mmCIF file of C-alpha atoms in Angstrom:
data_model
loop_
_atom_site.group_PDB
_atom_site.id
_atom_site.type_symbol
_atom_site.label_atom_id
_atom_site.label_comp_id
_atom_site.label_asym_id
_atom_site.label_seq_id
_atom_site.Cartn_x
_atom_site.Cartn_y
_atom_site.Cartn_z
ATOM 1 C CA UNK E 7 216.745 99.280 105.084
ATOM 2 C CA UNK E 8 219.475 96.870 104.793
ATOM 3 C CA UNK E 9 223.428 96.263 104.941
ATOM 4 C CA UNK E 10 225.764 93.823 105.107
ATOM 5 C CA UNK E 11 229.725 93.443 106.157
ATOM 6 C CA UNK E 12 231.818 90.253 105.668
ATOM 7 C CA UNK E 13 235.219 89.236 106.011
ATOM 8 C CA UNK E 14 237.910 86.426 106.038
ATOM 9 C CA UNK E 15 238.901 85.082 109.049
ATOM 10 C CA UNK E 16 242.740 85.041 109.813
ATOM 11 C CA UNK E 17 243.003 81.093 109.252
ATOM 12 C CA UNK E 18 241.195 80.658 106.499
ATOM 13 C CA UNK E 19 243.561 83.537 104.899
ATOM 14 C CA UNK E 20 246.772 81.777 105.656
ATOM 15 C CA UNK E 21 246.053 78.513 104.158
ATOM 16 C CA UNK E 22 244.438 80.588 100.938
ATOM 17 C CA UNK E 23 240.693 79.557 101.409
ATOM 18 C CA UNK E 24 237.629 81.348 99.907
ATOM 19 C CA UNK E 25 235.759 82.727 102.470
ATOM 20 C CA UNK E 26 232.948 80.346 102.761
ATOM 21 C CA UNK E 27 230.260 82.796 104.245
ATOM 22 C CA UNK E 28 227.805 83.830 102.100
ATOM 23 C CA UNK E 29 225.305 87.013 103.030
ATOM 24 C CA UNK E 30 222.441 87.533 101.247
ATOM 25 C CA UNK E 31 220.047 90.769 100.736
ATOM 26 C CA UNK E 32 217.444 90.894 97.956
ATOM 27 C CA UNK E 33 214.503 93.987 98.372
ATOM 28 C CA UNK E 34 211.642 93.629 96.221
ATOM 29 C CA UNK E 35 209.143 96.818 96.176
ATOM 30 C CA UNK E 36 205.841 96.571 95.582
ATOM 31 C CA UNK E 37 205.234 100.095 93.794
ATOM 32 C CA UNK E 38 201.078 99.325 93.842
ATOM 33 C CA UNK E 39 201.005 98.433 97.181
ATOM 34 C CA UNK E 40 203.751 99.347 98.923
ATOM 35 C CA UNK E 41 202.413 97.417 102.088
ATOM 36 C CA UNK E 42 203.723 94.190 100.407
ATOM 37 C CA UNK E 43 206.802 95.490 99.573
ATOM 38 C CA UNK E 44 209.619 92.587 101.432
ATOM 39 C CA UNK E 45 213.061 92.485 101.980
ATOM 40 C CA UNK E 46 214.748 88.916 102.540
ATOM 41 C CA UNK E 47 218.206 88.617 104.663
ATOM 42 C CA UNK E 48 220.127 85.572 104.804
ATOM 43 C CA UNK E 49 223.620 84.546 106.364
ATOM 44 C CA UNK E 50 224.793 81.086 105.401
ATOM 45 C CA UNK E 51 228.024 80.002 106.648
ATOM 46 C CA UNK E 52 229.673 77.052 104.900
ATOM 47 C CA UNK E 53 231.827 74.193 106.322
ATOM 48 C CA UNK E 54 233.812 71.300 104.585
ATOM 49 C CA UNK E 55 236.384 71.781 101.428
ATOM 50 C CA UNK E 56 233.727 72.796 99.194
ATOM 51 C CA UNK E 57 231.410 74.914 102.589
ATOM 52 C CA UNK E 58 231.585 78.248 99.780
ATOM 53 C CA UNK E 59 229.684 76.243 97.686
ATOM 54 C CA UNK E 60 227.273 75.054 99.850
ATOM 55 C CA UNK E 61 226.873 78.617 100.925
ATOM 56 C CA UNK E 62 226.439 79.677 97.500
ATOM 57 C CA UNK E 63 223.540 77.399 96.459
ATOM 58 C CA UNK E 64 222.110 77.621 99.948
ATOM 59 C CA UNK E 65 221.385 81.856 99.230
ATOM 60 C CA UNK E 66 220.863 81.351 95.840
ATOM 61 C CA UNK E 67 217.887 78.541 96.244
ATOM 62 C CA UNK E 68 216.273 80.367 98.546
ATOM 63 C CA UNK E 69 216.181 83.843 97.186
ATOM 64 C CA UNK E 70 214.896 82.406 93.678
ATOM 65 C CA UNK E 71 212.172 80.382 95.497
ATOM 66 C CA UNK E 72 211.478 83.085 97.889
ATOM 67 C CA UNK E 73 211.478 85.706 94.347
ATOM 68 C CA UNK E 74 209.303 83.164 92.684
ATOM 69 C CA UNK E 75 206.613 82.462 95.502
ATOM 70 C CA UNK E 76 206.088 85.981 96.127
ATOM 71 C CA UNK E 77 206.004 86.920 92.710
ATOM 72 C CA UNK E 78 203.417 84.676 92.039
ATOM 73 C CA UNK E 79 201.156 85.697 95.324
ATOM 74 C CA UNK E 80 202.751 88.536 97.071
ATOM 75 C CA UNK E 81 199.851 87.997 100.364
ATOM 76 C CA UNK E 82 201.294 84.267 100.362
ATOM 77 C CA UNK E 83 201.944 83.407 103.892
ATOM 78 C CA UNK E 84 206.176 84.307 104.751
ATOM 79 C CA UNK E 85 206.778 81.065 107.038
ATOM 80 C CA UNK E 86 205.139 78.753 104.342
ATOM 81 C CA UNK E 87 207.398 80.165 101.697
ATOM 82 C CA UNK E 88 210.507 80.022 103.806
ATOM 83 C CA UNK E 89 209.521 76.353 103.976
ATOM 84 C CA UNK E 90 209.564 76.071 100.333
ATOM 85 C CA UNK E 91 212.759 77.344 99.857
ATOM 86 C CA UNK E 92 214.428 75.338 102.233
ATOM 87 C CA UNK E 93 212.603 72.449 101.364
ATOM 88 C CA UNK E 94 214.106 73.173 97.696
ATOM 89 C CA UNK E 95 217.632 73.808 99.010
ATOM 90 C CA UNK E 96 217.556 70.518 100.603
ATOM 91 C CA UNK E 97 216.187 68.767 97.824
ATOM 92 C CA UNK E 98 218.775 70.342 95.506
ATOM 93 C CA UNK E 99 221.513 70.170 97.998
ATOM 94 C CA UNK E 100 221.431 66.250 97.960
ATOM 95 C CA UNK E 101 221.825 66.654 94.350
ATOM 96 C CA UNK E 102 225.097 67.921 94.908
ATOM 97 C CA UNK E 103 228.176 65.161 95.654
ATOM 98 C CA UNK E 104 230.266 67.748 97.621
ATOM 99 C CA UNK E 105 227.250 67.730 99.852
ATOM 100 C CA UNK E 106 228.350 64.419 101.688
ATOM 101 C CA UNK E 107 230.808 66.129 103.389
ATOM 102 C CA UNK E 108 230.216 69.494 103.523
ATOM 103 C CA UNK E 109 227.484 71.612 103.876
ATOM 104 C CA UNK E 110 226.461 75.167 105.759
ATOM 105 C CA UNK E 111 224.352 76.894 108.289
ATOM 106 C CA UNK E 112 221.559 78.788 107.368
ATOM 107 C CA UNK E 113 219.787 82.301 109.202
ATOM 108 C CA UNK E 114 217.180 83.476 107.086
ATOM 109 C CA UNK E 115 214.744 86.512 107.532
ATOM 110 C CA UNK E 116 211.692 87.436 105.381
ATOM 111 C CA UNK E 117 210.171 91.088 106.921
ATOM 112 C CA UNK E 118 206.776 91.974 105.302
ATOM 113 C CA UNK E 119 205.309 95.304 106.895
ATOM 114 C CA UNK E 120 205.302 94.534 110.294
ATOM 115 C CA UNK E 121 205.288 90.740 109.780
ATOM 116 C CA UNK E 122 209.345 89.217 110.259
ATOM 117 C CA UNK E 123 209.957 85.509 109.878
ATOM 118 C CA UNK E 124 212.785 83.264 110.343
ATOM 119 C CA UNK E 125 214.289 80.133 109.857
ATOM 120 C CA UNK E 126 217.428 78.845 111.296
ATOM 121 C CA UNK E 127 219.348 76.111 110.652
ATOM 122 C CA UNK E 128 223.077 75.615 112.781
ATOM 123 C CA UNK E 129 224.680 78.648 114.655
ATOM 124 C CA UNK E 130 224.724 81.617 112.599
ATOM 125 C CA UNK E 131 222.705 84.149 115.266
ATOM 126 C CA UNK E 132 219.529 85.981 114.653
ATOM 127 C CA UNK E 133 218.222 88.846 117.436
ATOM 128 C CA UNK E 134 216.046 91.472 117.311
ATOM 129 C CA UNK E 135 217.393 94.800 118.962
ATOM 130 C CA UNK E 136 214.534 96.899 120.478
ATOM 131 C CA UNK E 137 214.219 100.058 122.784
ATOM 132 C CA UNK E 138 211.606 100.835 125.515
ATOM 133 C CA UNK E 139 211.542 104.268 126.457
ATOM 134 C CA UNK E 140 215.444 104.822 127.126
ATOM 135 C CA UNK E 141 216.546 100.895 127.395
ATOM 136 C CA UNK E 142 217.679 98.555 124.630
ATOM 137 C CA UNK E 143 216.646 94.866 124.842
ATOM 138 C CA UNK E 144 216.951 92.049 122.686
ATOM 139 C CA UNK E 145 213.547 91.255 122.639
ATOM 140 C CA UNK E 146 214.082 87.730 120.517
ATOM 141 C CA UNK E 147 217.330 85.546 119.538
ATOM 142 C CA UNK E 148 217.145 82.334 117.433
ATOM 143 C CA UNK E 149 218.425 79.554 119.733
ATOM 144 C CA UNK E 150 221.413 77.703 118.206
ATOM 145 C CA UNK E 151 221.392 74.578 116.639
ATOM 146 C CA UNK E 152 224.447 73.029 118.988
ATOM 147 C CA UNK E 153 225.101 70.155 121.653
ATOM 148 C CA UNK E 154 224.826 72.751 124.545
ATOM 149 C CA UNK E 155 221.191 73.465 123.945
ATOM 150 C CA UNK E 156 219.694 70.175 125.614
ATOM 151 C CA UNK E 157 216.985 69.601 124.010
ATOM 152 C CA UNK E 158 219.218 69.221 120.300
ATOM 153 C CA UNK E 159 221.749 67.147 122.577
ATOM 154 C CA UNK E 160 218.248 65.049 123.563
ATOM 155 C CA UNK E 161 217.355 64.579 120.102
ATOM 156 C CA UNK E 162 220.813 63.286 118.909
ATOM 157 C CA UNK E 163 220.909 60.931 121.482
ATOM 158 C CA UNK E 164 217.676 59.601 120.896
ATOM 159 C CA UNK E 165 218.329 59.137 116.866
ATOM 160 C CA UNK E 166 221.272 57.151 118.133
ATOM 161 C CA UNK E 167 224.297 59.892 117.690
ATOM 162 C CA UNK E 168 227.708 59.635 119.397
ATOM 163 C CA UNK E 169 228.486 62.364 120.942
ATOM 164 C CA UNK E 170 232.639 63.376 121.627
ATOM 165 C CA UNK E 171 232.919 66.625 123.960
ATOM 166 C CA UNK E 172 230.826 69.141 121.794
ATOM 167 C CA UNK E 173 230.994 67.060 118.499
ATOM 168 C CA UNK E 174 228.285 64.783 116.659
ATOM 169 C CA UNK E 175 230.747 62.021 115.562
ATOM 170 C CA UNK E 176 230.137 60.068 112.309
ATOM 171 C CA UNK E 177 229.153 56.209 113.135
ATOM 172 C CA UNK E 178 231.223 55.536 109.817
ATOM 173 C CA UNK E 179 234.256 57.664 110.052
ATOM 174 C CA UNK E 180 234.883 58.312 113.364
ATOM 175 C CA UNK E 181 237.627 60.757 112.585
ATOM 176 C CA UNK E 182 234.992 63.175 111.976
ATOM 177 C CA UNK E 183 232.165 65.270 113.295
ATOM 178 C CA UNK E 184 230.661 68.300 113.365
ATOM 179 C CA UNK E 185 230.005 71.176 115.969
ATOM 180 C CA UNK E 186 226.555 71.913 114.558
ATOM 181 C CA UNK E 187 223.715 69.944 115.113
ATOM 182 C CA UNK E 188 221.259 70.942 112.110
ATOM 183 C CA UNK E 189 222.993 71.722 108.477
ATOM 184 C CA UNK E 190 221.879 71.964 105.058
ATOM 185 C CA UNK E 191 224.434 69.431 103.735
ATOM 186 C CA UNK E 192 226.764 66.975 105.130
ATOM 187 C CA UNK E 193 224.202 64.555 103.923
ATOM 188 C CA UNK E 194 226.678 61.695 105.465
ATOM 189 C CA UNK E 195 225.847 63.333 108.640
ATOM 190 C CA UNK E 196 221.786 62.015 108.695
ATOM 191 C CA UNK E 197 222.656 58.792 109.969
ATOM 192 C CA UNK E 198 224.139 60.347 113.137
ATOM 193 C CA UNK E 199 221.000 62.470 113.915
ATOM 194 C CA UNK E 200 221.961 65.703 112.566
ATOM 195 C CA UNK E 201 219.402 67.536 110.338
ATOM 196 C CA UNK E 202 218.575 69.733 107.709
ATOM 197 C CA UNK E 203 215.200 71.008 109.383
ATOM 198 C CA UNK E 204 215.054 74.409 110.410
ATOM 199 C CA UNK E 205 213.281 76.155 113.425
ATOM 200 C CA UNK E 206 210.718 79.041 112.242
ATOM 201 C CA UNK E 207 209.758 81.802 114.258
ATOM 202 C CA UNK E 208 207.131 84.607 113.075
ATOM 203 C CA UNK E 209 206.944 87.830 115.154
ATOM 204 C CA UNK E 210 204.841 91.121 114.795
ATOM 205 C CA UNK E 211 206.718 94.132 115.027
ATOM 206 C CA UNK E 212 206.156 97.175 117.147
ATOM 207 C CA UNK E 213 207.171 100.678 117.281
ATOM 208 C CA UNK E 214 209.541 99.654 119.726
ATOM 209 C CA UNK E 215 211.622 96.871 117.457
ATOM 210 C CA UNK E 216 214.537 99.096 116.080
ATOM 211 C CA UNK E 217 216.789 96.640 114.296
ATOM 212 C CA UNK E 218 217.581 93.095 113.534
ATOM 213 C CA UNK E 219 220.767 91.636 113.655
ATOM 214 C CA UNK E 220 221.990 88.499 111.652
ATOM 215 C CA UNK E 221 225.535 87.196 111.576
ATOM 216 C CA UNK E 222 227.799 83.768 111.276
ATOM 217 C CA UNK E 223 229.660 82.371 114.448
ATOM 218 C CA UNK E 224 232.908 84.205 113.312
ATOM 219 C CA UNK E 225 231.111 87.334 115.534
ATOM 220 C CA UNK E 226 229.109 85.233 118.178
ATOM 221 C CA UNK E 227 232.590 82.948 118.997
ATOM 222 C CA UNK E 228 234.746 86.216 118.652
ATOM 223 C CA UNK E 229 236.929 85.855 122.556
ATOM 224 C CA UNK E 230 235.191 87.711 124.325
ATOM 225 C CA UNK E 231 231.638 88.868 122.885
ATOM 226 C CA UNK E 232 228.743 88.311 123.608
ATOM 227 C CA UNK E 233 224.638 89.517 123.150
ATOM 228 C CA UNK E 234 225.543 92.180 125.504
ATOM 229 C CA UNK E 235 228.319 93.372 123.575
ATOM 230 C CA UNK E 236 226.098 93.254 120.292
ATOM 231 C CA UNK E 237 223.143 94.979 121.942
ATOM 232 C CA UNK E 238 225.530 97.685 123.250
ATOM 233 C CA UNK E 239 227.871 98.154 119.907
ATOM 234 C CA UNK E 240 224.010 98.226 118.052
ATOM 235 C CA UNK E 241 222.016 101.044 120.637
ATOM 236 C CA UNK E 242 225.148 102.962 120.366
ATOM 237 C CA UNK E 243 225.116 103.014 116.679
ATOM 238 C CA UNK E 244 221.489 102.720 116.180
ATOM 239 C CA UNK E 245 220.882 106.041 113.587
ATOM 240 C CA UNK E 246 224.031 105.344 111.389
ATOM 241 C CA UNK E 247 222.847 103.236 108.110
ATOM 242 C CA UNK E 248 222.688 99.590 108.443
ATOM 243 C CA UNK E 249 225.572 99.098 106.607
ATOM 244 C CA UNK E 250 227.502 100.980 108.925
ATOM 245 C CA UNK E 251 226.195 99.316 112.028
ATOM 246 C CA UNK E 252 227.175 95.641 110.480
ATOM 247 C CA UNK E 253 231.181 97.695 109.915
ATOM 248 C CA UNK E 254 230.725 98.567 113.996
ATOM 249 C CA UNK E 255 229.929 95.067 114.717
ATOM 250 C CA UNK E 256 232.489 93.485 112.652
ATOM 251 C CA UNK E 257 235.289 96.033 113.968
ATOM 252 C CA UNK E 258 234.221 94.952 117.690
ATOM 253 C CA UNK E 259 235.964 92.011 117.005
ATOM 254 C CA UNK E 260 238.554 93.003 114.593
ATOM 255 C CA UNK E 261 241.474 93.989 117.817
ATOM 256 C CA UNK E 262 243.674 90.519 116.186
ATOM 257 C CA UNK E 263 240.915 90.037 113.148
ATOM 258 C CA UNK E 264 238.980 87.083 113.187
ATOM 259 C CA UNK E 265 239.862 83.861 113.423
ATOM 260 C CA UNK E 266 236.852 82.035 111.382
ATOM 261 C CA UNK E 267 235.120 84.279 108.731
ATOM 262 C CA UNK E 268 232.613 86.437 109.586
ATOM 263 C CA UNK E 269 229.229 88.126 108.185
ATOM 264 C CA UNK E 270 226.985 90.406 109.467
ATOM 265 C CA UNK E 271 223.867 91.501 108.091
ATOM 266 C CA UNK E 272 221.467 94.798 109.526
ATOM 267 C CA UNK E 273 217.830 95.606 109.008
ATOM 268 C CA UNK E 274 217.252 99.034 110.412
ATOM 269 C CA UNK E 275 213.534 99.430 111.402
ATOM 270 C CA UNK E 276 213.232 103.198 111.506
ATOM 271 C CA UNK E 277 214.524 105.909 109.083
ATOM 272 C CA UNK E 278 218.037 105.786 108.893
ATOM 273 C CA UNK E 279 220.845 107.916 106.141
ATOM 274 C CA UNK E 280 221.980 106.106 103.300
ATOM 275 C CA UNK E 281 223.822 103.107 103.471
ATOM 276 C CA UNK E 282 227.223 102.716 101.487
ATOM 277 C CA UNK E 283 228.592 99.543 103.315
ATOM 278 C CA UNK E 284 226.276 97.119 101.876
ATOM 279 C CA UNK E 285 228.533 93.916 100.722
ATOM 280 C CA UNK E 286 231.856 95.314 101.525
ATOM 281 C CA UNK E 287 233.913 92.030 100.891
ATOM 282 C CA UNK E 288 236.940 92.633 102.245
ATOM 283 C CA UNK E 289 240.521 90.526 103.040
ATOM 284 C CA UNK E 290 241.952 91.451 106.611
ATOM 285 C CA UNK E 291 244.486 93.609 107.291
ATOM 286 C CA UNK E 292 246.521 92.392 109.850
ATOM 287 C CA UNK E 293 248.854 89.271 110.369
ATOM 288 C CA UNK E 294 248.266 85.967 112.111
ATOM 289 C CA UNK E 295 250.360 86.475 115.171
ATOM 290 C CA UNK E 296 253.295 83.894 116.404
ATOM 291 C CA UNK E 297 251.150 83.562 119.310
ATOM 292 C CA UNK E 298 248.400 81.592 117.215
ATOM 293 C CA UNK E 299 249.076 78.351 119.330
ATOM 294 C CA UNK E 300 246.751 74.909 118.796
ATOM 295 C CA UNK E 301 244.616 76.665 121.925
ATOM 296 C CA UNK E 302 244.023 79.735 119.888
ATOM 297 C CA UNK E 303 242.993 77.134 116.120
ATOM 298 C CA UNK E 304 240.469 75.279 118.953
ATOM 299 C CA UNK E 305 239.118 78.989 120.186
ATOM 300 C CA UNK E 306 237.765 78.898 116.258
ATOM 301 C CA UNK E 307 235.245 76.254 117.042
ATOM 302 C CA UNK E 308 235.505 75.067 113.731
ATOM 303 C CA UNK E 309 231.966 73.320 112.220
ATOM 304 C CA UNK E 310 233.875 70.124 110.647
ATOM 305 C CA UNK E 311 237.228 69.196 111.868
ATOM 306 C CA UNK E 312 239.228 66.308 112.695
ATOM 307 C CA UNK E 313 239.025 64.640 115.763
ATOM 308 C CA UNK E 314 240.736 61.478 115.867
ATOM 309 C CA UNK E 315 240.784 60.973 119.595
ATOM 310 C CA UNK E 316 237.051 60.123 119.176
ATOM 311 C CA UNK E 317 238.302 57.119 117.133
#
């Protein structure tokens, strides 16, 4: 089973801007052999003046080429059709002229029986919650797609990147960079190392996997949190419905709101009650605070920003 949360984050809500996350669940049964039944989950986050977009096309490319492929051969192998639909995002993405300068990340999950897949692209967090006799684990976590992982600060380096603090800084306009270091998009971006080429990961499930956890950087970056903070909000909530887990984890971090939008998708891996929380869009209730200072903007981490000094 499967649900999802979202909401705005506090700065995109003053200056009036769609929220630019985009969480994606599609189940397709299999009614003749229910053993092929799949459910795909997605969480794109967008960046740039026209990131909703981006996060729009990115969910909808996939899930049609994911609907399609399956449709067509539903035994075809889940990481190679994962790789056609981002191969057809990116293709379609360049299409696209907002694309030069904006663009989104990308967590997608295709769950087969006991067969998950994945395929990352940026900073929006996948783990996999399990339980071993009394003790909850994350047993796997998709490795972000940032300059603090060294081998994707390696591999900017080496395509010839400039690096500023924790940006990737455009050759061209040096006013600009981004925080991410693989995007579908911000096709200006190529030139400076960053990519559109996701990471794949297939895992067998056990008896002991109990959920899966999927969310944008507006709950990983929350002040604060942390995969121990997830793991504990998600054992202690493990036998509500998905949907409700994803409204714990999104209230963990809801004290002041948050600052950049944020999306959480659940797959519960055992029998849980119905779910009545799945894509609960919903504007935040609370007011920026006078004490939202230029250190509490940089806390945001924002994807694409400004930053002249690297002029």
């Amino acid at each position: 089973k499967a649900g999802s949360v979202t909401q705005v984050g506090f700065l995109h809500t003053q200056s009036d801007t769609p929220n630019q996350d985009n969480g994606v669940i599609f189940e397709k049964p299999n009614k003749s052999n229910p053993a092929l039944s799949y459910i795909l989950a997605c969480v794109f986050d967008g960046h740039g003046d026209f990131g909703h977009d981006a996060s729009k096309l990115a969910g909808d490319q996939v899930r049609g080429v994911v609907e399609k492929t399956l449709d067509e051969n539903p035994e075809a192998d889940l990481t190679d059709t994962l790789k056609a639909a981002t191969k057809a995002l990116n293709d379609e993405m360049e299409k696209q002229s907002y694309a030069n300068s904006a663009g989104c990340t990308g967590t997608m999950v295709l769950l087969r029986g006991r067969t998950v897949v994945c395929a990352n692209v940026g900073d929006s967090t996948c783990i996999v919650v399990s339980k071993n006799q009394k003790k909850f684990s994350i047993r796997y976590r998709t490795v972000d797609h940032r300059l603090d992982d060294d081998k994707e600060r390696e591999r900017i380096e080496a395509a010839g990147g400039i690096i500023y603090e924790n940006y990737v800084v455009d050759k061209v306009e040096q006013n600009k960079g981004l925080m991410v270091t693989r995007t579908f998009g911000d096709c200006d971006m190529r030139q400076n190392g960053v990519t559109d080429q996701p990471d794949y990961m297939s895992l067998d499930l056990t008896d002991d996997d109990k959920a899966i956890v999927i969310a944008s950087d507006g709950l990983w970056d929350a002040e604060g949190y942390g995969f121990s903070k997830c793991l504990f909000t998600t054992a202690k909530n493990i036998k509500k419905s998905p949907g409700a887990i994803a409204q714990e984890l999104l209230n963990s971090v809801l004290h002041d709101g948050p600052s950049d939008d944020c999306t959480v998708v659940v797959l519960t891996l055992h029998d849980s009650p119905p779910d009545h929380h799945r894509a609960s869009f919903r504007r935040p209730r609370f007011r920026l605070r006078a004490a939202c200072d230029a250190a509490t903007v940089l806390a945001t981490r924002p994807r694409r920003s400004r930053a002249s000094s690297a002029a």
